[in-house]
């Protein structure tokens, strides 16, 4: 079977040089291996995603000389597929609702830190692990809170989930931030009881990405090193849901001249802004080390 690659941006801002690098790398790897290249629009966050940004994604990628298969999968049109996956996890007894607001969580973390004089554990992105006790709430109390209309987050019972599937690893064809490559051991427990869905959004990045990669037959996930540690969660969800395991290739992030990560609000590295300044598509490819679509691999 020919390999399947995908570029999966979120339309919550304009693409920058880092996105161009990731997209072109996927495109070139697909071309070099006779595989296919898919574009997926990750627009589950209705509050931040906008049609204007989605249209700009199509325009900017076409300007760079890329083409992809149509129709494009737009995650907002497939919420039912993610709910079905969530229900399967719930049926395994691995999902529970928690009712604390962000401010309450921050306060619980501060209390713990004050009581123990130790920093509360953080996930690989630096966010504190869930400090609450919603997992052990009595069923009647849970039902009362759900019926009250209070906002809630549905969390994965990480300890039970890890116990169910045992040790996991993945094949890393690229490199992690500490040079990890080859067979990498997954450490999903580093994320604690993470959020799988919220009352107003019936899915999360982690859940929809594994459902879609499986559904679209993606064989090699090529993306930035900032998502390297998230792969541990993705492997766990794949194992729980019986989904196939793609290979992963995490690439280095393009940084600005000061060595900072690029952001969608920085005009100096935005593709639209560069185009408006008269920069040619070939110059963009040159700047990020990819000669041109159909040129050489970086
Ligand atoms: N939608 C994610 C982002 O824009 C990327 C998802 C992925 O490649 O797994 O950061």
Coordinates of C-alpha atoms and ligand atoms in Angstrom, one line a residue:
X1 CA 0.0 0.0 0.0
X2 CA 1.4 3.4 -0.9
X3 CA 2.1 5.7 2.2
X4 CA -0.4 8.4 3.2
X5 CA 0.8 11.7 4.6
X6 CA -1.2 14.6 5.9
X7 CA -0.8 18.3 6.9
X8 CA -3.4 19.2 9.6
X9 CA -3.5 22.9 10.4
X10 CA -6.0 24.7 12.7
X11 CA -7.6 27.7 11.0
X12 CA -7.2 30.0 14.0
X13 CA -4.7 32.3 12.3
X14 CA -2.6 32.8 9.2
X15 CA 0.0 30.2 8.3
X16 CA 3.7 31.1 8.9
X17 CA 7.1 29.8 7.7
X18 CA 6.9 26.9 10.2
X19 CA 3.6 25.7 8.6
X20 CA 5.1 26.1 5.2
X21 CA 8.0 23.8 6.2
X22 CA 5.7 21.2 7.7
X23 CA 3.3 21.2 4.7
X24 CA 6.1 21.1 2.1
X25 CA 7.9 18.3 4.0
X26 CA 4.8 16.2 4.0
X27 CA 4.1 17.0 0.4
X28 CA 7.7 16.1 -0.7
X29 CA 7.8 12.9 1.3
X30 CA 4.5 11.8 -0.3
X31 CA 5.8 12.6 -3.8
X32 CA 9.1 10.9 -3.3
X33 CA 7.5 7.7 -2.1
X34 CA 4.6 7.6 -4.6
X35 CA 2.2 8.2 -1.6
X36 CA -0.7 10.5 -1.2
X37 CA -0.9 13.9 0.5
X38 CA -4.0 14.9 2.5
X39 CA -4.9 18.3 3.9
X40 CA -7.1 18.2 7.1
X41 CA -8.7 21.2 8.7
X42 CA -8.6 20.9 12.5
X43 CA -11.4 23.3 13.3
X44 CA -13.1 21.8 16.4
X45 CA -12.5 24.9 18.5
X46 CA -15.4 27.0 17.2
X47 CA -14.4 30.0 19.3
X48 CA -11.1 30.4 17.7
X49 CA -11.4 29.0 14.2
X50 CA -12.6 31.2 11.3
X51 CA -13.6 30.5 7.7
X52 CA -11.4 33.4 6.6
X53 CA -8.3 31.6 8.0
X54 CA -9.4 28.3 6.4
X55 CA -9.6 30.0 3.0
X56 CA -6.2 31.6 3.5
X57 CA -4.8 28.1 4.2
X58 CA -6.0 26.8 0.8
X59 CA -4.7 30.0 -0.9
X60 CA -1.3 30.0 0.7
X61 CA -0.6 26.4 0.2
X62 CA -1.6 26.6 -3.5
X63 CA 0.6 29.7 -3.8
X64 CA 3.5 27.5 -2.5
X65 CA 2.8 25.1 -5.4
X66 CA 1.1 22.4 -3.5
X67 CA -2.0 20.4 -4.4
X68 CA -4.0 17.9 -2.3
X69 CA -6.9 15.5 -2.5
X70 CA -10.4 16.9 -2.3
X71 CA -12.7 16.9 -0.5
X72 CA -10.7 18.1 2.5
X73 CA -11.8 16.6 5.9
X74 CA -13.0 19.4 8.1
X75 CA -13.2 18.1 11.7
X76 CA -16.2 20.3 12.6
X77 CA -18.3 18.2 10.1
X78 CA -17.4 14.9 11.9
X79 CA -18.1 15.5 15.6
X80 CA -20.2 12.3 15.6
X81 CA -17.2 10.1 14.8
X82 CA -15.3 11.6 17.8
X83 CA -18.3 11.2 20.1
X84 CA -18.5 7.5 19.1
X85 CA -14.8 7.1 20.1
X86 CA -15.5 8.9 23.4
X87 CA -18.4 6.6 24.1
X88 CA -16.3 3.6 23.6
X89 CA -13.7 4.9 26.1
X90 CA -16.6 5.7 28.5
X91 CA -18.0 2.2 28.1
X92 CA -14.6 0.9 29.2
X93 CA -15.0 2.9 32.4
X94 CA -12.1 5.2 31.5
X95 CA -13.9 8.6 31.4
X96 CA -15.2 10.8 34.2
X97 CA -16.6 14.3 34.4
X98 CA -14.8 17.0 36.4
X99 CA -16.4 20.3 37.3
X100 CA -13.7 22.7 38.4
X101 CA -13.2 25.9 36.5
X102 CA -9.7 26.9 35.3
X103 CA -9.5 29.3 38.2
X104 CA -10.4 26.6 40.7
X105 CA -7.8 24.3 39.3
X106 CA -5.1 27.0 39.6
X107 CA -6.2 27.5 43.2
X108 CA -6.0 23.8 44.0
X109 CA -2.5 23.7 42.6
X110 CA -1.4 26.6 44.7
X111 CA -2.9 25.1 47.8
X112 CA -1.0 21.8 47.1
X113 CA 2.2 23.7 46.5
X114 CA 1.8 25.7 49.7
X115 CA 1.0 22.6 51.7
X116 CA 3.9 20.4 50.4
X117 CA 6.5 23.2 49.6
X118 CA 7.0 21.4 46.3
X119 CA 6.1 22.3 42.8
X120 CA 3.0 20.5 41.6
X121 CA 3.8 18.1 38.7
X122 CA 3.4 19.6 35.2
X123 CA 2.7 17.9 31.9
X124 CA 5.2 18.1 29.0
X125 CA 3.6 21.4 27.9
X126 CA 4.1 22.9 31.3
X127 CA 0.5 22.8 32.4
X128 CA -0.2 21.5 35.9
X129 CA -1.6 17.9 36.1
X130 CA -5.3 17.7 37.1
X131 CA -5.2 18.2 40.9
X132 CA -8.9 17.5 41.6
X133 CA -10.8 14.5 42.9
X134 CA -13.7 14.2 40.5
X135 CA -12.7 10.6 39.6
X136 CA -13.9 9.5 43.1
X137 CA -17.1 11.6 43.3
X138 CA -20.0 9.5 44.4
X139 CA -22.3 8.7 41.4
X140 CA -25.3 10.6 42.9
X141 CA -23.2 13.8 43.3
X142 CA -21.9 13.4 39.7
X143 CA -25.5 13.2 38.5
X144 CA -26.6 16.2 40.6
X145 CA -23.8 18.3 39.1
X146 CA -24.4 17.2 35.6
X147 CA -28.1 17.9 36.0
X148 CA -27.4 21.4 37.4
X149 CA -26.1 22.5 34.0
X150 CA -22.6 23.3 35.4
X151 CA -19.8 23.3 32.7
X152 CA -17.7 20.1 32.8
X153 CA -14.7 18.5 31.2
X154 CA -14.6 14.8 30.5
X155 CA -11.3 13.4 31.6
X156 CA -9.4 10.1 30.9
X157 CA -8.6 8.0 34.0
X158 CA -5.0 7.8 33.0
X159 CA -4.0 5.2 35.6
X160 CA -6.8 2.8 34.6
X161 CA -6.1 3.5 30.9
X162 CA -2.4 2.7 31.1
X163 CA -3.1 -0.4 33.2
X164 CA -5.5 -1.6 30.5
X165 CA -3.0 -1.5 27.6
X166 CA 0.4 -1.9 29.3
X167 CA 3.7 -0.7 27.8
X168 CA 3.6 1.2 24.5
X169 CA 6.1 2.6 22.1
X170 CA 6.3 4.1 18.6
X171 CA 8.6 4.3 15.7
X172 CA 10.2 7.7 15.4
X173 CA 11.6 8.4 12.0
X174 CA 12.5 12.0 12.9
X175 CA 13.8 13.2 16.2
X176 CA 12.4 14.3 19.6
X177 CA 13.5 17.5 21.3
X178 CA 16.2 15.4 23.2
X179 CA 17.3 13.5 20.2
X180 CA 14.9 10.6 20.7
X181 CA 14.6 8.4 17.6
X182 CA 13.9 4.8 16.6
X183 CA 11.7 2.9 19.1
X184 CA 10.5 5.5 21.6
X185 CA 8.8 4.4 24.8
X186 CA 5.4 6.2 25.3
X187 CA 4.9 7.9 28.6
X188 CA 1.2 8.9 28.6
X189 CA 1.1 9.1 32.4
X190 CA 3.2 12.3 32.2
X191 CA -0.1 14.0 31.1
X192 CA -2.2 13.0 34.0
X193 CA -6.0 12.8 33.7
X194 CA -6.2 14.9 30.5
X195 CA -9.3 16.3 29.0
X196 CA -10.9 14.3 26.2
X197 CA -14.0 16.6 25.6
X198 CA -15.9 19.4 27.2
X199 CA -19.5 20.1 27.7
X200 CA -19.5 22.6 24.8
X201 CA -17.0 20.7 22.6
X202 CA -17.6 17.0 22.4
X203 CA -14.0 16.2 21.5
X204 CA -10.4 17.4 21.9
X205 CA -7.3 17.7 19.8
X206 CA -6.0 14.3 21.0
X207 CA -9.2 12.4 20.4
X208 CA -10.0 13.8 17.0
X209 CA -6.4 13.5 15.7
X210 CA -6.2 9.7 16.4
X211 CA -9.7 9.0 15.1
X212 CA -8.9 10.9 11.8
X213 CA -5.4 9.6 11.2
X214 CA -6.9 6.0 11.5
X215 CA -10.0 6.8 9.4
X216 CA -7.9 8.5 6.6
X217 CA -5.4 5.6 6.6
X218 CA -2.5 7.9 7.5
X219 CA 0.7 5.8 7.6
X220 CA 3.3 8.5 8.5
X221 CA 2.5 11.4 10.7
X222 CA 5.0 14.2 9.9
X223 CA 4.7 17.3 12.3
X224 CA 6.7 19.6 14.5
X225 CA 8.7 18.6 17.5
X226 CA 6.3 20.6 19.7
X227 CA 3.9 17.6 19.3
X228 CA 6.5 14.9 20.1
X229 CA 5.3 14.3 23.7
X230 CA 1.6 14.3 22.6
X231 CA 2.4 11.2 20.7
X232 CA 2.4 9.2 23.9
X233 CA -1.2 10.1 24.4
X234 CA -2.0 9.3 20.8
X235 CA -0.4 5.8 21.1
X236 CA -2.5 5.2 24.2
X237 CA -5.7 6.2 22.6
X238 CA -4.9 4.1 19.5
X239 CA -4.2 1.1 21.7
X240 CA -7.5 1.6 23.7
X241 CA -9.6 2.1 20.5
X242 CA -7.9 -0.7 18.5
X243 CA -6.7 1.8 15.9
X244 CA -3.6 1.2 13.6
X245 CA -0.3 2.7 14.6
X246 CA 1.3 5.1 12.1
X247 CA 5.0 5.9 12.1
X248 CA 5.9 9.3 13.3
X249 CA 8.4 11.8 12.0
X250 CA 8.8 14.9 14.2
X251 CA 10.8 17.7 12.6
X252 CA 12.6 20.6 14.0
X253 CA 10.7 23.9 14.4
X254 CA 11.5 26.9 12.3
X255 CA 12.5 29.7 14.6
X256 CA 12.7 33.5 14.1
X257 CA 16.0 35.3 14.1
X258 CA 15.9 35.6 17.8
X259 CA 15.5 31.8 18.2
X260 CA 11.8 32.0 19.2
X261 CA 9.1 29.7 18.1
X262 CA 7.0 31.3 15.4
X263 CA 3.5 32.4 16.3
X264 CA 0.4 32.9 14.1
X265 CA 0.3 36.6 15.1
X266 CA 3.9 37.5 14.0
X267 CA 3.7 39.3 10.7
X268 CA 7.4 39.0 10.0
X269 CA 7.1 35.3 9.3
X270 CA 3.5 35.1 8.1
X271 CA 3.1 33.7 4.6
X272 CA 0.4 36.3 3.6
X273 CA 2.5 39.2 4.9
X274 CA 5.6 37.9 3.1
X275 CA 3.6 37.5 -0.1
X276 CA 2.2 41.0 0.2
X277 CA 5.7 42.3 0.5
X278 CA 6.5 40.8 -2.9
X279 CA 8.4 37.8 -1.6
X280 CA 8.2 34.9 -4.2
X281 CA 7.1 31.4 -3.3
X282 CA 10.5 30.1 -4.4
X283 CA 12.2 32.4 -1.9
X284 CA 10.0 31.0 0.9
X285 CA 11.1 27.5 0.0
X286 CA 14.7 28.6 -0.1
X287 CA 14.4 30.3 3.3
X288 CA 13.1 27.1 5.0
X289 CA 15.5 24.8 3.2
X290 CA 13.2 23.1 0.8
X291 CA 14.1 24.0 -2.8
X292 CA 10.6 23.9 -4.3
X293 CA 7.7 21.6 -4.5
X294 CA 9.1 18.6 -6.4
X295 CA 12.6 19.7 -5.6
X296 CA 14.8 18.0 -3.1
X297 CA 14.0 16.8 0.5
X298 CA 15.4 19.1 3.2
Ligands
LIG1 N1 -3.8 20.9 14.3 C1 -2.5 20.8 15.0 C2 -1.8 22.2 14.9 O1 -2.2 23.0 14.1 C3 -1.5 19.8 14.3 C4 -2.0 18.4 14.5 C5 -1.0 17.3 14.1 O2 -0.2 17.5 13.2 O3 -1.1 16.2 14.8 O4 -0.9 22.4 15.7

